[in-house]
Amino acid sequence: MDARHVIKIGMSAERRLVVPAERTVGHFVPGMPMVYATPMMILEMELVSGDAIKPCLEPGWVTVGTEVDVRHLAATPVGATVRTTARVIAVERRLIRFEVEAFDDKRRIGEGRHARGLVNVEAFTRRLGSSPPSS
């Protein structure tokens, strides 16, 4: 599959999340504040990037994260709503690049770039010597 034929610059998506205690740095590291953890923010950025292009993918194809360049700008407490966005900024044959941002109720809390690579699930799992996931 060649992404240049189906994915266009400007495609975008948005996700919302009410920050649960299980996604805070304090949940993972005892003694740390109960604020939205950077890896959890990056997870949402990766997921929303996938959401932006998933409808265009041919059956049997998925995208996987390959690059992350993100700054976490502000702390967000449990219970706050986080809105995460992704917008396609470049499309190569098997690589899609995104601009990603995250906002809480008051401000931008994260920004950066992310890239996802196109993967044929069957070929990928065969190379790993495992079975493809069941639908």
CSV table of C-alpha atoms in Angstrom, one decimal:
chain,number,residue,atom,x,y,z
A,1,MET,CA,0.0,0.0,0.0
A,2,ASP,CA,1.3,3.5,-0.9
A,3,ALA,CA,0.0,6.1,1.6
A,4,ARG,CA,0.4,8.9,-1.0
A,5,HIS,CA,-2.6,7.5,-2.9
A,6,VAL,CA,-5.1,7.6,-0.1
A,7,ILE,CA,-3.9,9.8,2.8
A,8,LYS,CA,-3.9,13.6,2.3
A,9,ILE,CA,-2.2,16.5,4.1
A,10,GLY,CA,-4.6,18.1,6.4
A,11,MET,CA,-6.5,15.0,7.5
A,12,SER,CA,-7.2,15.3,11.2
A,13,ALA,CA,-8.8,13.8,14.3
A,14,GLU,CA,-9.6,14.7,17.9
A,15,ARG,CA,-10.0,12.7,21.0
A,16,ARG,CA,-11.2,13.7,24.5
A,17,LEU,CA,-10.2,12.0,27.8
A,18,VAL,CA,-11.2,12.8,31.4
A,19,VAL,CA,-7.9,12.1,33.2
A,20,PRO,CA,-8.3,9.1,35.5
A,21,ALA,CA,-5.9,8.4,38.4
A,22,GLU,CA,-4.6,5.4,36.5
A,23,ARG,CA,-3.0,7.7,33.9
A,24,THR,CA,-1.1,9.9,36.3
A,25,VAL,CA,2.6,9.8,37.1
A,26,GLY,CA,1.8,9.2,40.8
A,27,HIS,CA,0.0,6.0,39.8
A,28,PHE,CA,3.2,4.7,38.2
A,29,VAL,CA,5.8,6.2,40.5
A,30,PRO,CA,4.9,6.3,44.2
A,31,GLY,CA,5.4,9.7,45.8
A,32,MET,CA,5.0,11.6,42.5
A,33,PRO,CA,2.1,14.0,41.9
A,34,MET,CA,-1.2,12.7,40.7
A,35,VAL,CA,-1.0,14.6,37.4
A,36,TYR,CA,-1.4,13.4,33.8
A,37,ALA,CA,1.7,11.4,32.9
A,38,THR,CA,3.8,12.3,29.8
A,39,PRO,CA,3.7,8.8,28.4
A,40,MET,CA,-0.1,8.7,28.7
A,41,MET,CA,-0.3,12.0,26.8
A,42,ILE,CA,2.0,10.6,24.1
A,43,LEU,CA,-0.3,7.5,24.0
A,44,GLU,CA,-3.3,9.7,23.2
A,45,MET,CA,-1.3,11.6,20.6
A,46,GLU,CA,-0.4,8.3,18.9
A,47,LEU,CA,-4.0,7.0,19.1
A,48,VAL,CA,-5.5,10.2,17.7
A,49,SER,CA,-2.9,10.2,14.8
A,50,GLY,CA,-4.1,6.7,14.0
A,51,ASP,CA,-7.7,7.8,14.1
A,52,ALA,CA,-7.0,10.5,11.6
A,53,ILE,CA,-6.1,8.1,8.8
A,54,LYS,CA,-7.6,4.7,9.8
A,55,PRO,CA,-10.7,5.1,7.5
A,56,CYS,CA,-8.3,5.3,4.5
A,57,LEU,CA,-6.4,2.1,5.2
A,58,GLU,CA,-6.9,-0.9,3.0
A,59,PRO,CA,-8.1,-4.1,4.8
A,60,GLY,CA,-5.2,-5.9,6.5
A,61,TRP,CA,-3.2,-2.7,7.0
A,62,VAL,CA,-2.5,-0.7,10.2
A,63,THR,CA,-0.1,2.0,11.3
A,64,VAL,CA,2.5,1.8,14.0
A,65,GLY,CA,4.3,4.6,15.8
A,66,THR,CA,7.8,5.2,14.6
A,67,GLU,CA,8.8,8.6,15.8
A,68,VAL,CA,7.8,10.9,18.7
A,69,ASP,CA,9.1,14.5,19.3
A,70,VAL,CA,6.8,15.9,22.0
A,71,ARG,CA,7.0,18.6,24.7
A,72,HIS,CA,4.8,18.3,27.8
A,73,LEU,CA,4.1,21.9,28.7
A,74,ALA,CA,1.8,21.9,31.7
A,75,ALA,CA,0.5,19.7,34.5
A,76,THR,CA,-3.1,18.5,34.3
A,77,PRO,CA,-4.9,17.1,37.4
A,78,VAL,CA,-7.2,14.0,37.7
A,79,GLY,CA,-10.7,14.8,36.5
A,80,ALA,CA,-9.7,17.4,34.0
A,81,THR,CA,-10.7,16.9,30.3
A,82,VAL,CA,-7.9,16.6,27.8
A,83,ARG,CA,-8.5,17.2,24.1
A,84,THR,CA,-5.8,15.8,21.9
A,85,THR,CA,-5.5,16.6,18.2
A,86,ALA,CA,-3.5,15.3,15.2
A,87,ARG,CA,-3.1,16.7,11.7
A,88,VAL,CA,-1.3,15.1,8.8
A,89,ILE,CA,1.6,17.3,7.7
A,90,ALA,CA,3.5,15.0,5.3
A,91,VAL,CA,2.9,11.7,3.5
A,92,GLU,CA,5.6,9.4,2.1
A,93,ARG,CA,5.1,6.0,0.6
A,94,ARG,CA,4.9,4.1,3.9
A,95,LEU,CA,5.3,6.9,6.5
A,96,ILE,CA,2.8,9.6,7.6
A,97,ARG,CA,3.9,12.6,9.7
A,98,PHE,CA,1.6,14.4,12.1
A,99,GLU,CA,1.5,17.6,14.1
A,100,VAL,CA,0.0,16.8,17.5
A,101,GLU,CA,-1.3,18.9,20.3
A,102,ALA,CA,-3.0,18.4,23.7
A,103,PHE,CA,-5.1,20.9,25.6
A,104,ASP,CA,-6.8,20.9,29.0
A,105,ASP,CA,-9.6,23.2,30.0
A,106,LYS,CA,-7.3,26.2,30.3
A,107,ARG,CA,-4.3,25.9,28.0
A,108,ARG,CA,-2.2,23.8,25.6
A,109,ILE,CA,-0.4,21.1,27.7
A,110,GLY,CA,1.5,19.4,24.9
A,111,GLU,CA,2.8,19.8,21.4
A,112,GLY,CA,5.0,18.1,18.9
A,113,ARG,CA,5.4,15.8,16.0
A,114,HIS,CA,4.7,12.1,15.5
A,115,ALA,CA,5.2,9.7,12.6
A,116,ARG,CA,3.4,6.4,11.8
A,117,GLY,CA,4.5,3.7,9.4
A,118,LEU,CA,2.2,1.6,7.3
A,119,VAL,CA,2.3,-2.1,8.1
A,120,ASN,CA,0.6,-5.1,6.5
A,121,VAL,CA,-0.5,-7.1,9.6
A,122,GLU,CA,-0.2,-10.6,8.0
A,123,ALA,CA,3.3,-10.0,6.6
A,124,PHE,CA,4.4,-8.3,9.8
A,125,THR,CA,3.2,-11.1,12.1
A,126,ARG,CA,4.7,-13.8,9.7
A,127,ARG,CA,8.1,-12.1,10.0
A,128,LEU,CA,7.8,-12.2,13.8
A,129,GLY,CA,6.7,-15.9,13.7
A,130,SER,CA,3.4,-15.2,15.4
A,131,SER,CA,-0.3,-15.4,14.3
A,132,PRO,CA,-2.1,-12.3,13.2
A,133,PRO,CA,-4.6,-10.9,15.7
A,134,SER,CA,-8.2,-12.1,15.3
A,135,SER,CA,-10.8,-9.5,14.4
